[in-house]
JSON list of C-alpha atoms in Angstrom, two decimals:
[
{"chain": "A", "resi": 429, "resn": "ASP", "atom": "CA", "xyz": [-44.66, 31.57, 8.73]},
{"chain": "A", "resi": 430, "resn": "VAL", "atom": "CA", "xyz": [-41.48, 29.49, 8.80]},
{"chain": "A", "resi": 431, "resn": "VAL", "atom": "CA", "xyz": [-38.33, 29.60, 6.67]},
{"chain": "A", "resi": 432, "resn": "GLN", "atom": "CA", "xyz": [-35.45, 27.19, 7.09]},
{"chain": "A", "resi": 433, "resn": "ILE", "atom": "CA", "xyz": [-32.15, 28.09, 5.45]},
{"chain": "A", "resi": 434, "resn": "SER", "atom": "CA", "xyz": [-30.06, 25.10, 4.57]},
{"chain": "A", "resi": 435, "resn": "GLY", "atom": "CA", "xyz": [-27.34, 24.16, 2.15]},
{"chain": "A", "resi": 436, "resn": "GLY", "atom": "CA", "xyz": [-24.45, 22.99, 1.86]},
{"chain": "A", "resi": 437, "resn": "GLU", "atom": "CA", "xyz": [-23.38, 25.13, 4.75]},
{"chain": "A", "resi": 438, "resn": "PRO", "atom": "CA", "xyz": [-25.33, 28.42, 4.76]},
{"chain": "A", "resi": 439, "resn": "THR", "atom": "CA", "xyz": [-23.07, 30.20, 7.27]},
{"chain": "A", "resi": 440, "resn": "ILE", "atom": "CA", "xyz": [-20.26, 30.42, 4.71]},
{"chain": "A", "resi": 441, "resn": "HIS", "atom": "CA", "xyz": [-22.39, 32.18, 2.10]},
{"chain": "A", "resi": 442, "resn": "PRO", "atom": "CA", "xyz": [-20.88, 35.65, 1.48]},
{"chain": "A", "resi": 443, "resn": "GLN", "atom": "CA", "xyz": [-24.34, 37.24, 1.78]},
{"chain": "A", "resi": 444, "resn": "PHE", "atom": "CA", "xyz": [-25.46, 35.24, 4.84]},
{"chain": "A", "resi": 445, "resn": "PHE", "atom": "CA", "xyz": [-26.55, 38.25, 6.90]},
{"chain": "A", "resi": 446, "resn": "GLU", "atom": "CA", "xyz": [-28.15, 39.96, 3.90]},
{"chain": "A", "resi": 447, "resn": "ILE", "atom": "CA", "xyz": [-30.26, 36.82, 3.45]},
{"chain": "A", "resi": 448, "resn": "LEU", "atom": "CA", "xyz": [-31.26, 36.85, 7.13]},
{"chain": "A", "resi": 449, "resn": "ASP", "atom": "CA", "xyz": [-32.07, 40.57, 6.90]},
{"chain": "A", "resi": 450, "resn": "ALA", "atom": "CA", "xyz": [-34.26, 39.97, 3.84]},
{"chain": "A", "resi": 451, "resn": "ALA", "atom": "CA", "xyz": [-36.10, 37.19, 5.67]},
{"chain": "A", "resi": 452, "resn": "LYS", "atom": "CA", "xyz": [-36.62, 39.33, 8.78]},
{"chain": "A", "resi": 453, "resn": "ARG", "atom": "CA", "xyz": [-38.15, 42.14, 6.67]},
{"chain": "A", "resi": 454, "resn": "ARG", "atom": "CA", "xyz": [-40.90, 39.75, 5.63]},
{"chain": "A", "resi": 455, "resn": "PRO", "atom": "CA", "xyz": [-43.76, 38.43, 7.76]},
{"chain": "A", "resi": 456, "resn": "ILE", "atom": "CA", "xyz": [-41.79, 35.32, 8.69]},
{"chain": "A", "resi": 457, "resn": "ARG", "atom": "CA", "xyz": [-42.48, 34.29, 12.27]},
{"chain": "A", "resi": 458, "resn": "HIS", "atom": "CA", "xyz": [-39.72, 31.72, 12.67]},
{"chain": "A", "resi": 459, "resn": "LEU", "atom": "CA", "xyz": [-36.38, 31.75, 10.85]},
{"chain": "A", "resi": 460, "resn": "MET", "atom": "CA", "xyz": [-34.18, 28.66, 11.12]},
{"chain": "A", "resi": 461, "resn": "VAL", "atom": "CA", "xyz": [-30.64, 27.98, 9.91]},
{"chain": "A", "resi": 462, "resn": "ASN", "atom": "CA", "xyz": [-29.21, 24.47, 9.50]},
{"chain": "A", "resi": 463, "resn": "THR", "atom": "CA", "xyz": [-25.50, 24.44, 10.29]},
{"chain": "A", "resi": 464, "resn": "ASN", "atom": "CA", "xyz": [-22.57, 22.15, 10.92]},
{"chain": "A", "resi": 465, "resn": "GLY", "atom": "CA", "xyz": [-21.38, 24.66, 13.55]},
{"chain": "A", "resi": 466, "resn": "LEU", "atom": "CA", "xyz": [-17.81, 25.10, 12.27]},
{"chain": "A", "resi": 467, "resn": "ARG", "atom": "CA", "xyz": [-18.04, 28.86, 11.86]},
{"chain": "A", "resi": 468, "resn": "ILE", "atom": "CA", "xyz": [-20.05, 29.20, 15.06]},
{"chain": "A", "resi": 469, "resn": "ALA", "atom": "CA", "xyz": [-17.28, 27.42, 16.98]},
{"chain": "A", "resi": 470, "resn": "LYS", "atom": "CA", "xyz": [-14.56, 29.68, 15.57]},
{"chain": "A", "resi": 471, "resn": "ASP", "atom": "CA", "xyz": [-16.11, 33.14, 15.16]},
{"chain": "A", "resi": 472, "resn": "GLN", "atom": "CA", "xyz": [-17.67, 34.68, 18.26]},
{"chain": "A", "resi": 473, "resn": "GLU", "atom": "CA", "xyz": [-18.52, 37.97, 16.49]},
{"chain": "A", "resi": 474, "resn": "PHE", "atom": "CA", "xyz": [-20.47, 35.95, 13.92]},
{"chain": "A", "resi": 475, "resn": "VAL", "atom": "CA", "xyz": [-22.46, 34.31, 16.74]},
{"chain": "A", "resi": 476, "resn": "GLU", "atom": "CA", "xyz": [-23.03, 37.64, 18.49]},
{"chain": "A", "resi": 477, "resn": "ARG", "atom": "CA", "xyz": [-24.51, 39.08, 15.31]},
{"chain": "A", "resi": 478, "resn": "GLN", "atom": "CA", "xyz": [-26.83, 36.07, 14.91]},
{"chain": "A", "resi": 479, "resn": "ALA", "atom": "CA", "xyz": [-28.19, 36.77, 18.38]},
{"chain": "A", "resi": 480, "resn": "THR", "atom": "CA", "xyz": [-29.61, 40.05, 17.06]},
{"chain": "A", "resi": 481, "resn": "TYR", "atom": "CA", "xyz": [-32.12, 38.06, 14.99]},
{"chain": "A", "resi": 482, "resn": "MET", "atom": "CA", "xyz": [-33.81, 36.69, 18.10]},
{"chain": "A", "resi": 483, "resn": "PRO", "atom": "CA", "xyz": [-36.63, 36.16, 18.91]},
{"chain": "A", "resi": 484, "resn": "GLY", "atom": "CA", "xyz": [-38.00, 34.04, 16.11]},
{"chain": "A", "resi": 485, "resn": "PHE", "atom": "CA", "xyz": [-34.55, 32.76, 15.15]},
{"chain": "A", "resi": 486, "resn": "GLU", "atom": "CA", "xyz": [-33.20, 29.27, 15.73]},
{"chain": "A", "resi": 487, "resn": "LEU", "atom": "CA", "xyz": [-30.15, 27.25, 14.78]},
{"chain": "A", "resi": 488, "resn": "TYR", "atom": "CA", "xyz": [-30.37, 23.59, 13.89]},
{"chain": "A", "resi": 489, "resn": "LEU", "atom": "CA", "xyz": [-26.92, 22.32, 14.88]},
{"chain": "A", "resi": 490, "resn": "GLN", "atom": "CA", "xyz": [-25.62, 19.08, 13.41]},
{"chain": "A", "resi": 491, "resn": "PHE", "atom": "CA", "xyz": [-24.81, 16.98, 16.50]},
{"chain": "A", "resi": 492, "resn": "ASP", "atom": "CA", "xyz": [-24.59, 13.28, 15.71]},
{"chain": "A", "resi": 493, "resn": "SER", "atom": "CA", "xyz": [-22.75, 12.12, 18.80]},
{"chain": "A", "resi": 494, "resn": "LEU", "atom": "CA", "xyz": [-20.63, 12.92, 21.80]},
{"chain": "A", "resi": 495, "resn": "ARG", "atom": "CA", "xyz": [-17.91, 10.69, 20.30]},
{"chain": "A", "resi": 496, "resn": "ASP", "atom": "CA", "xyz": [-15.36, 11.54, 17.64]},
{"chain": "A", "resi": 497, "resn": "GLU", "atom": "CA", "xyz": [-15.47, 8.08, 16.03]},
{"chain": "A", "resi": 498, "resn": "VAL", "atom": "CA", "xyz": [-19.14, 8.61, 15.11]},
{"chain": "A", "resi": 499, "resn": "SER", "atom": "CA", "xyz": [-18.56, 11.97, 13.44]},
{"chain": "A", "resi": 500, "resn": "GLN", "atom": "CA", "xyz": [-15.49, 10.52, 11.74]},
{"chain": "A", "resi": 501, "resn": "GLU", "atom": "CA", "xyz": [-17.65, 7.84, 10.14]},
{"chain": "A", "resi": 502, "resn": "LEU", "atom": "CA", "xyz": [-20.67, 10.03, 9.35]},
{"chain": "A", "resi": 503, "resn": "ARG", "atom": "CA", "xyz": [-18.93, 13.32, 8.50]},
{"chain": "A", "resi": 504, "resn": "GLY", "atom": "CA", "xyz": [-15.33, 12.36, 7.70]},
{"chain": "A", "resi": 505, "resn": "ALA", "atom": "CA", "xyz": [-13.85, 14.39, 10.59]},
{"chain": "A", "resi": 506, "resn": "LYS", "atom": "CA", "xyz": [-13.53, 14.37, 14.35]},
{"chain": "A", "resi": 507, "resn": "LEU", "atom": "CA", "xyz": [-16.00, 17.07, 15.38]},
{"chain": "A", "resi": 508, "resn": "ARG", "atom": "CA", "xyz": [-16.68, 16.63, 19.11]},
{"chain": "A", "resi": 509, "resn": "ASP", "atom": "CA", "xyz": [-14.59, 19.61, 20.26]},
{"chain": "A", "resi": 510, "resn": "ILE", "atom": "CA", "xyz": [-15.94, 21.83, 17.48]},
{"chain": "A", "resi": 511, "resn": "ARG", "atom": "CA", "xyz": [-19.54, 21.01, 18.43]},
{"chain": "A", "resi": 512, "resn": "LEU", "atom": "CA", "xyz": [-18.79, 21.71, 22.11]},
{"chain": "A", "resi": 513, "resn": "ARG", "atom": "CA", "xyz": [-17.17, 25.07, 21.26]},
{"chain": "A", "resi": 514, "resn": "ALA", "atom": "CA", "xyz": [-20.15, 25.94, 19.06]},
{"chain": "A", "resi": 515, "resn": "LEU", "atom": "CA", "xyz": [-22.52, 25.19, 21.94]},
{"chain": "A", "resi": 516, "resn": "GLU", "atom": "CA", "xyz": [-20.36, 27.25, 24.29]},
{"chain": "A", "resi": 517, "resn": "ASN", "atom": "CA", "xyz": [-20.74, 30.25, 21.97]},
{"chain": "A", "resi": 518, "resn": "LEU", "atom": "CA", "xyz": [-24.45, 29.64, 21.45]},
{"chain": "A", "resi": 519, "resn": "ASN", "atom": "CA", "xyz": [-24.97, 29.39, 25.21]},
{"chain": "A", "resi": 520, "resn": "LYS", "atom": "CA", "xyz": [-23.11, 32.65, 25.72]},
{"chain": "A", "resi": 521, "resn": "TYR", "atom": "CA", "xyz": [-25.68, 34.47, 23.57]},
{"chain": "A", "resi": 522, "resn": "ASP", "atom": "CA", "xyz": [-28.62, 32.17, 24.42]},
{"chain": "A", "resi": 523, "resn": "ILE", "atom": "CA", "xyz": [-29.39, 31.49, 20.78]},
{"chain": "A", "resi": 524, "resn": "SER", "atom": "CA", "xyz": [-32.25, 29.04, 20.49]},
{"chain": "A", "resi": 525, "resn": "THR", "atom": "CA", "xyz": [-30.74, 25.77, 19.25]},
{"chain": "A", "resi": 526, "resn": "THR", "atom": "CA", "xyz": [-32.01, 22.36, 18.24]},
{"chain": "A", "resi": 527, "resn": "LEU", "atom": "CA", "xyz": [-29.50, 19.52, 18.12]},
{"chain": "A", "resi": 528, "resn": "VAL", "atom": "CA", "xyz": [-29.94, 17.45, 14.98]},
{"chain": "A", "resi": 529, "resn": "VAL", "atom": "CA", "xyz": [-28.77, 13.87, 15.28]},
{"chain": "A", "resi": 530, "resn": "THR", "atom": "CA", "xyz": [-28.37, 11.61, 12.27]},
{"chain": "A", "resi": 531, "resn": "VAL", "atom": "CA", "xyz": [-28.87, 8.12, 13.72]},
{"chain": "A", "resi": 532, "resn": "LYS", "atom": "CA", "xyz": [-27.24, 5.05, 12.22]},
{"chain": "A", "resi": 533, "resn": "LYS", "atom": "CA", "xyz": [-28.05, 1.61, 13.56]},
{"chain": "A", "resi": 534, "resn": "GLY", "atom": "CA", "xyz": [-25.05, 0.10, 15.31]},
{"chain": "A", "resi": 535, "resn": "LEU", "atom": "CA", "xyz": [-23.10, 3.36, 15.27]},
{"chain": "A", "resi": 536, "resn": "ASN", "atom": "CA", "xyz": [-24.80, 5.89, 17.53]},
{"chain": "A", "resi": 537, "resn": "ASP", "atom": "CA", "xyz": [-28.27, 4.51, 18.26]},
{"chain": "A", "resi": 538, "resn": "HIS", "atom": "CA", "xyz": [-27.06, 3.40, 21.70]},
{"chain": "A", "resi": 539, "resn": "GLU", "atom": "CA", "xyz": [-26.43, 7.00, 22.84]},
{"chain": "A", "resi": 540, "resn": "LEU", "atom": "CA", "xyz": [-29.79, 8.70, 22.23]},
{"chain": "A", "resi": 541, "resn": "GLY", "atom": "CA", "xyz": [-30.51, 8.90, 25.95]},
{"chain": "A", "resi": 542, "resn": "GLU", "atom": "CA", "xyz": [-27.02, 10.25, 26.61]},
{"chain": "A", "resi": 543, "resn": "ILE", "atom": "CA", "xyz": [-27.52, 12.95, 23.97]},
{"chain": "A", "resi": 544, "resn": "ILE", "atom": "CA", "xyz": [-30.86, 13.92, 25.55]},
{"chain": "A", "resi": 545, "resn": "ASP", "atom": "CA", "xyz": [-29.19, 14.12, 28.98]},
{"chain": "A", "resi": 546, "resn": "PHE", "atom": "CA", "xyz": [-26.39, 16.25, 27.51]},
{"chain": "A", "resi": 547, "resn": "ALA", "atom": "CA", "xyz": [-28.89, 18.54, 25.74]},
{"chain": "A", "resi": 548, "resn": "LEU", "atom": "CA", "xyz": [-30.67, 19.18, 29.04]},
{"chain": "A", "resi": 549, "resn": "THR", "atom": "CA", "xyz": [-27.43, 20.64, 30.45]},
{"chain": "A", "resi": 550, "resn": "GLN", "atom": "CA", "xyz": [-27.16, 23.19, 27.63]},
{"chain": "A", "resi": 551, "resn": "PRO", "atom": "CA", "xyz": [-29.18, 26.37, 28.30]},
{"chain": "A", "resi": 552, "resn": "CYS", "atom": "CA", "xyz": [-29.46, 27.28, 24.60]},
{"chain": "A", "resi": 553, "resn": "VAL", "atom": "CA", "xyz": [-30.82, 23.88, 23.51]},
{"chain": "A", "resi": 554, "resn": "ARG", "atom": "CA", "xyz": [-34.58, 23.87, 23.08]},
{"chain": "A", "resi": 555, "resn": "GLY", "atom": "CA", "xyz": [-34.89, 20.45, 21.43]},
{"chain": "A", "resi": 556, "resn": "VAL", "atom": "CA", "xyz": [-33.28, 17.40, 19.89]},
{"chain": "A", "resi": 557, "resn": "THR", "atom": "CA", "xyz": [-34.25, 16.01, 16.51]},
{"chain": "A", "resi": 558, "resn": "PHE", "atom": "CA", "xyz": [-33.35, 12.41, 15.70]},
{"chain": "A", "resi": 559, "resn": "GLN", "atom": "CA", "xyz": [-33.18, 11.64, 11.99]},
{"chain": "A", "resi": 560, "resn": "PRO", "atom": "CA", "xyz": [-32.59, 8.03, 10.97]},
{"chain": "A", "resi": 561, "resn": "ILE", "atom": "CA", "xyz": [-29.95, 7.82, 8.24]},
{"chain": "A", "resi": 562, "resn": "GLN", "atom": "CA", "xyz": [-31.18, 7.12, 4.75]},
{"chain": "A", "resi": 563, "resn": "HIS", "atom": "CA", "xyz": [-29.46, 6.03, 1.62]},
{"chain": "A", "resi": 564, "resn": "ALA", "atom": "CA", "xyz": [-28.83, 9.33, -0.12]},
{"chain": "A", "resi": 565, "resn": "GLY", "atom": "CA", "xyz": [-25.79, 11.37, -1.01]},
{"chain": "A", "resi": 566, "resn": "ARG", "atom": "CA", "xyz": [-22.66, 10.34, 0.87]},
{"chain": "A", "resi": 567, "resn": "ALA", "atom": "CA", "xyz": [-24.08, 7.25, 2.63]},
{"chain": "A", "resi": 568, "resn": "GLU", "atom": "CA", "xyz": [-21.29, 4.85, 1.65]},
{"chain": "A", "resi": 569, "resn": "ASN", "atom": "CA", "xyz": [-21.65, 1.12, 2.27]},
{"chain": "A", "resi": 570, "resn": "PHE", "atom": "CA", "xyz": [-25.24, 1.61, 3.35]},
{"chain": "A", "resi": 571, "resn": "ASP", "atom": "CA", "xyz": [-27.17, -1.62, 3.66]},
{"chain": "A", "resi": 572, "resn": "PRO", "atom": "CA", "xyz": [-30.82, -0.91, 4.51]},
{"chain": "A", "resi": 573, "resn": "ALA", "atom": "CA", "xyz": [-31.17, -4.35, 6.09]},
{"chain": "A", "resi": 574, "resn": "LYS", "atom": "CA", "xyz": [-28.37, -3.58, 8.56]},
{"chain": "A", "resi": 575, "resn": "ASN", "atom": "CA", "xyz": [-28.19, 0.21, 8.83]},
{"chain": "A", "resi": 576, "resn": "ARG", "atom": "CA", "xyz": [-31.79, 1.41, 8.48]},
{"chain": "A", "resi": 577, "resn": "LEU", "atom": "CA", "xyz": [-33.64, 2.43, 11.61]},
{"chain": "A", "resi": 578, "resn": "THR", "atom": "CA", "xyz": [-37.36, 3.06, 11.62]},
{"chain": "A", "resi": 579, "resn": "LEU", "atom": "CA", "xyz": [-38.94, 5.89, 13.59]},
{"chain": "A", "resi": 580, "resn": "THR", "atom": "CA", "xyz": [-40.53, 3.24, 15.80]},
{"chain": "A", "resi": 581, "resn": "GLU", "atom": "CA", "xyz": [-37.06, 1.89, 16.63]},
{"chain": "A", "resi": 582, "resn": "VAL", "atom": "CA", "xyz": [-35.80, 5.40, 17.41]},
{"chain": "A", "resi": 583, "resn": "ARG", "atom": "CA", "xyz": [-38.81, 5.96, 19.68]},
{"chain": "A", "resi": 584, "resn": "ARG", "atom": "CA", "xyz": [-38.16, 2.65, 21.44]},
{"chain": "A", "resi": 585, "resn": "ARG", "atom": "CA", "xyz": [-34.49, 3.51, 22.00]},
{"chain": "A", "resi": 586, "resn": "ILE", "atom": "CA", "xyz": [-35.37, 6.94, 23.43]},
{"chain": "A", "resi": 587, "resn": "ILE", "atom": "CA", "xyz": [-37.80, 5.34, 25.89]},
{"chain": "A", "resi": 588, "resn": "GLU", "atom": "CA", "xyz": [-35.28, 2.63, 26.85]},
{"chain": "A", "resi": 589, "resn": "GLN", "atom": "CA", "xyz": [-32.31, 4.97, 27.20]},
{"chain": "A", "resi": 590, "resn": "SER", "atom": "CA", "xyz": [-33.85, 8.08, 28.73]},
{"chain": "A", "resi": 591, "resn": "SER", "atom": "CA", "xyz": [-35.38, 8.43, 32.17]},
{"chain": "A", "resi": 592, "resn": "HIS", "atom": "CA", "xyz": [-37.11, 11.62, 30.98]},
{"chain": "A", "resi": 593, "resn": "PHE", "atom": "CA", "xyz": [-39.74, 9.98, 28.78]},
{"chain": "A", "resi": 594, "resn": "LYS", "atom": "CA", "xyz": [-42.45, 7.36, 29.11]},
{"chain": "A", "resi": 595, "resn": "THR", "atom": "CA", "xyz": [-44.11, 5.52, 26.24]},
{"chain": "A", "resi": 596, "resn": "GLU", "atom": "CA", "xyz": [-47.11, 7.86, 26.24]},
{"chain": "A", "resi": 597, "resn": "ASP", "atom": "CA", "xyz": [-44.82, 10.92, 25.96]},
{"chain": "A", "resi": 598, "resn": "ILE", "atom": "CA", "xyz": [-43.67, 10.07, 22.45]},
{"chain": "A", "resi": 599, "resn": "ILE", "atom": "CA", "xyz": [-46.55, 9.72, 20.04]},
{"chain": "A", "resi": 600, "resn": "PRO", "atom": "CA", "xyz": [-45.62, 8.79, 16.47]},
{"chain": "A", "resi": 601, "resn": "VAL", "atom": "CA", "xyz": [-46.94, 11.03, 13.74]},
{"chain": "A", "resi": 602, "resn": "PRO", "atom": "CA", "xyz": [-48.77, 9.05, 11.02]}
]
């Protein structure tokens, strides 16, 4: 029923649209693509073509913060303007989008409510996913005692920082 295309960065694969076409020929109800948004920010024709896969197509856009210093630390580059341009293009074609936020304690966990508020102003955004950082891959200088956030802590921060949710709105999954 669901296929999620991830990577690396799937949008740079030379057969990206052939892969999407192959998926759409199958009885797949929901096709998702994880992306850093770089190509989406720069190539409007690319975005326009993705819109042809709707409905049943969604982008999961890496969106760790509204601040460049956060993306600099997490991703090694200042990405705020790129993410905003990507959202501008996605809004233009109303491509269903979920913002995916990697949350690091002490770095961007104070802006979860702000990200939710921002997401609500974006017509293409259908959801926000908060993923606590884990020690894997490029997580340099990661100290679980200092940097690890539990899902309970993320839930608590969302409730504290957002006027849109009450405690009973966010039920942890066992």
